[in-house]
Amino acid sequence: MTEMPKQFDKQQDGAEIELLSFLVGEQDYSVDIMSVREIRGGATATSLPHSPQYICGVINLRGTVLPIMDLAKRLGMAADTEEDRNVIIVVAVGDRTVGLLVDAVSDILAIPEEDIQPPPEIRADGEQSFISSLTIVDGRMIRILDLKAVLPPPGEESS
Amino acid sequence: MSDPMAEIRASFFIECEELLEALQDGLQALSDGATDSETVNIVFRAVHSIKGGAGAFGLDDLVAFAHRFETALDEVRSGNLQTDASVLKLFFQCADMLTDLVHSSRDGSEHDKTREAPILADLEKLVGAEDEQEDVADFQPMALSLDLPPDQNTFSIVFEPDAELFASGNEPLFIFRALQDIGTLEVTCTHPDLPDLDALIADQCKLIWHLTLTTTEPESTVREAFDFVEDLCKLTISQDAVSDTGALPDLPAAPPAPVASIPSPAPSSEPEPCPEPAPAPGPVAAEAAKPENAPTAKPATTATTPVGARATVRVDLERVDRLINLVGEIVINQAMLTQSVEEAGLPPNSSVRTGLEEFLQLTRDIQESVMMIRAQPVKSLFQRMARIVREASADIGKEVHLQTDGENTEVDKTVIERLADPLTHMIRNAVDHGLENTDERVAAGKPAEGVVSLTAMHRSGRVVIEVADDGGGIDRKKVHQIAVEKGLVPADLPLSDGEIDNLLFLPGFSTAREISNLSGRGVGMDVVRSAILALGGRISITSERAKGTTFSISLPLTLAVLDGMVVSVANETLVVPLNSILETLALTEEDIRGFGPSSHVVNIRDTFVPLLDLGAELGYRRPLETYVGSVVLLVSQEDGSRAAVVVDAIEDQRQVVIKGLQDSYGRVPGIAAATILGDGQIALILDPVDLITQSNGHTRAAPSPAFQTG
């Protein structure tokens, strides 16, 4: 990171953004680290009636009621290793806080802005709209999640 | 506007609310027959303080109106004006007007000038004439004088107002009068720098007042009188060693005759900053005259100066809520701790257990005390209702007296806020529908003035608020007839009196033959009832023909905790609000009857109630094969409709801290909120009314759409 990057009108100082990367169903995903509030082990969620499948329920996060979303289900992947996945990434989007249930947290990455590319347009995948951009680290493709898209607007989850 | 200013402004408006409350209180006391001057003083002071503050913020409309009101009140204070019923009525109107003005100033909204004009005109009529004469007897000697005057202090005050003092709507006369209230005052006025008339700058005040005050009050009280003007004048207050009213040590050089000479320059040298100059010359002239008379005419000793109300601290509500949340956490944590101690299998008398027991007691106490912080007396709410009654009765030409009781009953602030609308509606209903017309009342041998009474009291951990009228009571025949006409009930269904009364709560029911301004728009008691229900309350009616009708609202003391029954269903733990549960029972084969192809009803003492399987309704499991032996909760809606809700087991009955789901997740059908149990797990709190209305009633193992989720 010695070179001075060109001024980008994008995030932060335009230099680089930090990402928290994690595994969901063998795939690498990441979120902007600024939106991460904490990472915690899994807890038994109280299921919510009439909720979408990807909502595991709610847990007690030091006295606040935190909804937990199964990210694999949300991204349309088959949830097969249910009991292995027990890491919850607590993220804040706007004034909402949600826990994302993932397989494992991998790393914290600092990515120069110019290494971030927009996702190709592929209509076949429904999940594609959840990905805001892509980057490559050590030959692995890291998908950067668009958290606003992942979180459905409040009140509309209930069918 | 810069931030600190906005803050001061905000606190001014908060203060205004308190002052308006005091004003209403005082007026109410006057109309209840209080005649002591202290009550008048309280009223006067409230208006005066609002005016003073408003001046500082340049709220001209408010200052102007408050000034006129104050002038009238001053007439009362000085005994020139008797507070008979019509005067009080006007004063109440003024107070309402003032409230509106304060609110519109606060919100920056436009104020309706047209309403102000008639009130001002009335005020003018009231005081316009007396304004000029302001005679010697303008101060009512206090009947109450102390036999043993405690240590008297003599203060020498030199008061030299700046031009800004007048620009902000302050008035030295009122300050002097305030001083006079706390002791014996001698006033001399000098004008050493007063230029000749042709060199005179009209808005520069060159007068200097020398005051000698003999009082029992400490210096701080004296300074209080100058509170509003401290920065707007040159003020020196010095305390003379020993009181000696005979000597005037402080005024050796002062020309002794200034008073007589003042009247001519005074009006020109004193700019009248208030937008309406009409009453101004009066007080100004009086002020010149008064100092002369004051000391000789009446050495009034007012001993009953308000000894500061209870000391209070203004705290941001958010902080209180945070504290309440934290205490909620402690309660939960403590329950978790208790559970782990249980599990550790320590002997019952171990120190850990006894310590924990004490801890439990303490946390309960803390929780209660913290809840008390949020509690507020319902007084402010009742005062608003008094206004509703005044306006409503004036609108339809009925004479109505509002009688309030238990205004100091304390309820959670949120409850009070959310009670305002339903209560307004009920009060209007009582005035409009409840009370008969004056003619009918007289014909029925009742006093022409109807009485609406508003009562608040604590009853077994809840607050009960009653709205009662002494009107004609509910015309049950008419109610039933209308309900039948509107197709709300079948015509041939026999209904008990109580059931007919409850018809009033049905949506779309309105008995008013013609739509009046006040009520009868079809949004009626059903809206009231749902608002009360949303607060976790209940509402009921009792009515006696020709005697009147009483609506009774029962509310939880706080919205933060709830008494609930902890139940389990399909391995999930749920909390059912206790106030919705009528009874619990175990089903026998006898009780259950098949109803439709996929539903059951339960026979409870020969009435049939639909059976709901909570597990199936919430999509936790499929309906059971058989419900014989199941535990059911008989829950009721406020309209009397009931349902038998099947649960697997009843675990506990306890108070739970309510945690909203709305913010973090959104609305869940059939669920009101969430709570955290002793083991740290979240349990959902059921909303029985929602559950019943949303229910599908599947209690047979037919293909169950309820089981599908998402």
Short mmCIF file of N, CA, C and O in Angstrom, two decimals, chain A residues 51-125:
data_model
loop_
_atom_site.label_atom_id
_atom_site.label_comp_id
_atom_site.label_asym_id
_atom_site.label_seq_id
_atom_site.Cartn_x
_atom_site.Cartn_y
_atom_site.Cartn_z
N SER A 51 -42.78 -16.02 10.04
CA SER A 51 -41.64 -15.27 9.52
C SER A 51 -41.10 -16.01 8.30
O SER A 51 -41.31 -17.20 8.13
N PRO A 52 -40.37 -15.29 7.43
CA PRO A 52 -39.77 -15.96 6.27
C PRO A 52 -38.77 -17.01 6.74
O PRO A 52 -38.25 -16.94 7.84
N GLN A 53 -38.47 -17.95 5.86
CA GLN A 53 -37.60 -19.05 6.23
C GLN A 53 -36.22 -18.59 6.68
O GLN A 53 -35.62 -19.20 7.54
N TYR A 54 -35.72 -17.53 6.06
CA TYR A 54 -34.36 -17.12 6.36
C TYR A 54 -34.24 -16.40 7.69
O TYR A 54 -33.15 -16.04 8.10
N ILE A 55 -35.35 -16.14 8.36
CA ILE A 55 -35.28 -15.55 9.69
C ILE A 55 -35.26 -16.70 10.70
O ILE A 55 -36.22 -17.45 10.82
N CYS A 56 -34.14 -16.85 11.39
CA CYS A 56 -34.05 -17.93 12.37
C CYS A 56 -34.88 -17.63 13.60
O CYS A 56 -35.32 -18.53 14.31
N GLY A 57 -35.01 -16.35 13.88
CA GLY A 57 -35.73 -15.97 15.08
C GLY A 57 -35.05 -14.79 15.73
O GLY A 57 -34.38 -14.01 15.05
N VAL A 58 -35.23 -14.67 17.03
CA VAL A 58 -34.61 -13.55 17.73
C VAL A 58 -33.79 -14.07 18.89
O VAL A 58 -34.12 -15.10 19.48
N ILE A 59 -32.70 -13.39 19.19
CA ILE A 59 -31.92 -13.75 20.37
C ILE A 59 -31.78 -12.54 21.27
O ILE A 59 -32.10 -11.42 20.88
N ASN A 60 -31.35 -12.82 22.47
CA ASN A 60 -31.15 -11.78 23.47
C ASN A 60 -29.71 -11.31 23.39
O ASN A 60 -28.79 -12.01 23.75
N LEU A 61 -29.53 -10.11 22.87
CA LEU A 61 -28.18 -9.54 22.82
C LEU A 61 -28.09 -8.50 23.92
O LEU A 61 -28.46 -7.35 23.73
N ARG A 62 -27.61 -8.92 25.06
CA ARG A 62 -27.50 -8.03 26.22
C ARG A 62 -28.75 -7.15 26.39
O ARG A 62 -28.67 -5.94 26.51
N GLY A 63 -29.86 -7.81 26.34
CA GLY A 63 -31.08 -7.08 26.66
C GLY A 63 -31.83 -6.52 25.48
O GLY A 63 -32.95 -6.05 25.64
N THR A 64 -31.25 -6.52 24.30
CA THR A 64 -32.04 -6.10 23.17
C THR A 64 -32.44 -7.33 22.35
O THR A 64 -31.76 -8.35 22.37
N VAL A 65 -33.55 -7.19 21.70
CA VAL A 65 -34.06 -8.29 20.90
C VAL A 65 -33.43 -8.19 19.52
O VAL A 65 -33.63 -7.20 18.81
N LEU A 66 -32.64 -9.17 19.18
CA LEU A 66 -31.90 -9.11 17.92
C LEU A 66 -32.41 -10.19 16.96
O LEU A 66 -32.31 -11.37 17.24
N PRO A 67 -32.94 -9.78 15.83
CA PRO A 67 -33.37 -10.78 14.85
C PRO A 67 -32.15 -11.41 14.18
O PRO A 67 -31.15 -10.73 13.91
N ILE A 68 -32.21 -12.69 13.94
CA ILE A 68 -31.10 -13.41 13.32
C ILE A 68 -31.53 -13.89 11.95
O ILE A 68 -32.60 -14.49 11.79
N MET A 69 -30.67 -13.61 10.98
CA MET A 69 -30.98 -14.01 9.62
C MET A 69 -30.00 -15.08 9.18
O MET A 69 -28.78 -14.93 9.35
N ASP A 70 -30.51 -16.16 8.63
CA ASP A 70 -29.65 -17.21 8.10
C ASP A 70 -29.20 -16.75 6.72
O ASP A 70 -29.99 -16.76 5.77
N LEU A 71 -27.95 -16.37 6.63
CA LEU A 71 -27.48 -15.73 5.40
C LEU A 71 -27.50 -16.71 4.23
O LEU A 71 -27.81 -16.35 3.10
N ALA A 72 -27.19 -17.98 4.51
CA ALA A 72 -27.20 -18.98 3.44
C ALA A 72 -28.59 -19.07 2.82
O ALA A 72 -28.75 -19.06 1.59
N LYS A 73 -29.60 -19.14 3.68
CA LYS A 73 -30.96 -19.24 3.16
C LYS A 73 -31.33 -17.96 2.43
O LYS A 73 -32.00 -17.96 1.41
N ARG A 74 -30.90 -16.83 3.00
CA ARG A 74 -31.24 -15.56 2.41
C ARG A 74 -30.62 -15.43 1.01
O ARG A 74 -31.22 -14.88 0.10
N LEU A 75 -29.42 -16.00 0.86
CA LEU A 75 -28.74 -15.90 -0.43
C LEU A 75 -29.16 -17.03 -1.36
O LEU A 75 -28.61 -17.18 -2.45
N GLY A 76 -30.11 -17.81 -0.89
CA GLY A 76 -30.66 -18.84 -1.76
C GLY A 76 -29.82 -20.10 -1.86
O GLY A 76 -29.93 -20.86 -2.80
N MET A 77 -28.98 -20.32 -0.85
CA MET A 77 -28.19 -21.54 -0.86
C MET A 77 -28.85 -22.61 -0.01
O MET A 77 -29.58 -22.29 0.93
N ALA A 78 -28.58 -23.85 -0.36
CA ALA A 78 -29.14 -24.94 0.44
C ALA A 78 -28.47 -24.94 1.81
O ALA A 78 -27.25 -24.88 1.91
N ALA A 79 -29.28 -24.96 2.81
CA ALA A 79 -28.71 -25.00 4.15
C ALA A 79 -28.55 -26.44 4.56
O ALA A 79 -29.52 -27.11 4.86
N ASP A 80 -27.31 -26.93 4.53
CA ASP A 80 -27.14 -28.36 4.84
C ASP A 80 -26.39 -28.57 6.15
O ASP A 80 -26.64 -29.51 6.87
N THR A 81 -25.47 -27.67 6.46
CA THR A 81 -24.66 -27.89 7.66
C THR A 81 -25.13 -26.99 8.79
O THR A 81 -24.37 -26.19 9.33
N GLU A 82 -26.38 -27.14 9.09
CA GLU A 82 -27.05 -26.26 10.06
C GLU A 82 -26.27 -26.10 11.36
O GLU A 82 -26.01 -25.00 11.81
N GLU A 83 -25.84 -27.22 11.92
CA GLU A 83 -25.28 -27.14 13.28
C GLU A 83 -23.84 -26.61 13.30
O GLU A 83 -23.36 -26.17 14.32
N ASP A 84 -23.18 -26.64 12.14
CA ASP A 84 -21.81 -26.13 12.11
C ASP A 84 -21.80 -24.61 12.18
O ASP A 84 -20.85 -24.01 12.66
N ARG A 85 -22.83 -24.04 11.62
CA ARG A 85 -22.79 -22.59 11.48
C ARG A 85 -23.27 -21.94 12.77
O ARG A 85 -24.43 -21.97 13.11
N ASN A 86 -22.35 -21.43 13.46
CA ASN A 86 -22.76 -20.85 14.72
C ASN A 86 -22.01 -19.57 15.02
O ASN A 86 -21.62 -19.31 16.13
N VAL A 87 -21.73 -18.82 14.02
CA VAL A 87 -21.15 -17.51 14.24
C VAL A 87 -22.15 -16.47 13.78
O VAL A 87 -22.73 -16.59 12.71
N ILE A 88 -22.37 -15.50 14.63
CA ILE A 88 -23.31 -14.45 14.28
C ILE A 88 -22.54 -13.14 14.15
O ILE A 88 -21.81 -12.74 15.05
N ILE A 89 -22.67 -12.53 12.99
CA ILE A 89 -22.08 -11.21 12.79
C ILE A 89 -23.20 -10.19 12.99
O ILE A 89 -24.20 -10.23 12.28
N VAL A 90 -23.02 -9.36 13.99
CA VAL A 90 -24.05 -8.36 14.25
C VAL A 90 -23.74 -7.12 13.42
O VAL A 90 -22.68 -6.51 13.57
N VAL A 91 -24.62 -6.78 12.52
CA VAL A 91 -24.38 -5.62 11.66
C VAL A 91 -25.47 -4.58 11.88
O VAL A 91 -26.60 -4.91 12.23
N ALA A 92 -25.08 -3.34 11.69
CA ALA A 92 -26.05 -2.25 11.79
C ALA A 92 -26.18 -1.62 10.42
O ALA A 92 -25.20 -1.27 9.79
N VAL A 93 -27.40 -1.52 9.99
CA VAL A 93 -27.68 -0.86 8.72
C VAL A 93 -28.72 0.21 9.01
O VAL A 93 -29.82 -0.10 9.45
N GLY A 94 -28.35 1.44 8.76
CA GLY A 94 -29.27 2.51 9.14
C GLY A 94 -29.49 2.43 10.64
O GLY A 94 -28.55 2.32 11.40
N ASP A 95 -30.73 2.42 11.08
CA ASP A 95 -30.96 2.31 12.52
C ASP A 95 -31.42 0.92 12.91
O ASP A 95 -31.94 0.71 14.00
N ARG A 96 -31.20 -0.03 12.02
CA ARG A 96 -31.57 -1.40 12.37
C ARG A 96 -30.32 -2.22 12.66
O ARG A 96 -29.26 -1.99 12.07
N THR A 97 -30.47 -3.15 13.56
CA THR A 97 -29.37 -4.04 13.88
C THR A 97 -29.85 -5.47 13.67
O THR A 97 -30.93 -5.83 14.15
N VAL A 98 -29.07 -6.23 12.97
CA VAL A 98 -29.48 -7.59 12.64
C VAL A 98 -28.28 -8.50 12.80
O VAL A 98 -27.14 -8.07 12.59
N GLY A 99 -28.54 -9.71 13.22
CA GLY A 99 -27.47 -10.70 13.29
C GLY A 99 -27.48 -11.57 12.04
O GLY A 99 -28.53 -12.06 11.63
N LEU A 100 -26.32 -11.75 11.44
CA LEU A 100 -26.22 -12.62 10.27
C LEU A 100 -25.57 -13.92 10.70
O LEU A 100 -24.45 -13.93 11.21
N LEU A 101 -26.25 -15.01 10.46
CA LEU A 101 -25.72 -16.32 10.81
C LEU A 101 -24.86 -16.80 9.65
O LEU A 101 -25.35 -16.94 8.53
N VAL A 102 -23.55 -17.02 9.92
CA VAL A 102 -22.65 -17.46 8.85
C VAL A 102 -21.90 -18.70 9.30
O VAL A 102 -21.98 -19.10 10.47
N ASP A 103 -21.16 -19.31 8.37
CA ASP A 103 -20.43 -20.53 8.71
C ASP A 103 -19.20 -20.22 9.56
O ASP A 103 -18.96 -20.85 10.58
N ALA A 104 -18.41 -19.26 9.12
CA ALA A 104 -17.21 -18.92 9.85
C ALA A 104 -16.72 -17.55 9.42
O ALA A 104 -16.92 -17.14 8.29
N VAL A 105 -16.10 -16.88 10.35
CA VAL A 105 -15.49 -15.60 10.00
C VAL A 105 -14.06 -15.86 9.58
O VAL A 105 -13.34 -16.61 10.24
N SER A 106 -13.63 -15.29 8.44
CA SER A 106 -12.30 -15.62 7.94
C SER A 106 -11.25 -14.58 8.31
O SER A 106 -10.25 -14.89 8.94
N ASP A 107 -11.46 -13.35 7.92
CA ASP A 107 -10.35 -12.42 7.97
C ASP A 107 -10.84 -10.99 7.93
O ASP A 107 -12.00 -10.73 7.61
N ILE A 108 -9.93 -10.10 8.25
CA ILE A 108 -10.19 -8.69 8.00
C ILE A 108 -9.27 -8.26 6.87
O ILE A 108 -8.05 -8.46 6.96
N LEU A 109 -9.83 -7.73 5.83
CA LEU A 109 -9.05 -7.41 4.64
C LEU A 109 -9.07 -5.92 4.39
O LEU A 109 -10.10 -5.27 4.58
N ALA A 110 -7.92 -5.39 4.00
CA ALA A 110 -7.87 -4.00 3.57
C ALA A 110 -7.69 -4.01 2.06
O ALA A 110 -6.69 -4.52 1.56
N ILE A 111 -8.67 -3.54 1.37
CA ILE A 111 -8.66 -3.62 -0.09
C ILE A 111 -8.60 -2.21 -0.67
O ILE A 111 -9.43 -1.38 -0.33
N PRO A 112 -7.60 -1.96 -1.53
CA PRO A 112 -7.58 -0.65 -2.20
C PRO A 112 -8.82 -0.50 -3.07
O PRO A 112 -9.29 -1.48 -3.66
N GLU A 113 -9.30 0.70 -3.11
CA GLU A 113 -10.55 0.93 -3.82
C GLU A 113 -10.49 0.49 -5.27
O GLU A 113 -11.46 -0.02 -5.82
N GLU A 114 -9.30 0.68 -5.89
CA GLU A 114 -9.26 0.37 -7.32
C GLU A 114 -9.32 -1.12 -7.60
O GLU A 114 -9.55 -1.53 -8.72
N ASP A 115 -9.15 -1.93 -6.54
CA ASP A 115 -9.24 -3.37 -6.74
C ASP A 115 -10.67 -3.89 -6.63
O ASP A 115 -10.93 -5.08 -6.71
N ILE A 116 -11.56 -3.00 -6.38
CA ILE A 116 -12.94 -3.42 -6.22
C ILE A 116 -13.67 -3.22 -7.53
O ILE A 116 -13.62 -2.14 -8.13
N GLN A 117 -14.31 -4.27 -7.98
CA GLN A 117 -14.99 -4.17 -9.26
C GLN A 117 -16.48 -4.43 -9.12
O GLN A 117 -16.90 -5.16 -8.23
N PRO A 118 -17.23 -3.84 -10.00
CA PRO A 118 -18.67 -4.08 -9.94
C PRO A 118 -18.99 -5.50 -10.37
O PRO A 118 -18.22 -6.10 -11.13
N PRO A 119 -20.06 -6.06 -9.86
CA PRO A 119 -20.41 -7.43 -10.24
C PRO A 119 -20.92 -7.46 -11.68
O PRO A 119 -21.54 -6.52 -12.13
N PRO A 120 -20.61 -8.54 -12.39
CA PRO A 120 -21.17 -8.66 -13.73
C PRO A 120 -22.68 -8.87 -13.65
O PRO A 120 -23.19 -9.37 -12.65
N GLU A 121 -23.35 -8.49 -14.66
CA GLU A 121 -24.81 -8.65 -14.65
C GLU A 121 -25.16 -10.06 -15.09
O GLU A 121 -24.97 -10.42 -16.24
N ILE A 122 -25.65 -10.81 -14.18
CA ILE A 122 -26.11 -12.15 -14.54
C ILE A 122 -27.54 -12.27 -14.06
O ILE A 122 -27.82 -12.20 -12.86
N ARG A 123 -28.41 -12.44 -14.98
CA ARG A 123 -29.81 -12.41 -14.61
C ARG A 123 -30.28 -13.71 -13.96
O ARG A 123 -31.26 -13.72 -13.22
N ALA A 124 -29.57 -14.77 -14.23
CA ALA A 124 -30.06 -16.07 -13.77
C ALA A 124 -30.10 -16.18 -12.25
O ALA A 124 -30.98 -16.82 -11.70
N ASP A 125 -29.17 -15.52 -11.58
CA ASP A 125 -29.09 -15.69 -10.13
C ASP A 125 -29.92 -14.62 -9.43
O ASP A 125 -29.70 -13.43 -9.62
#
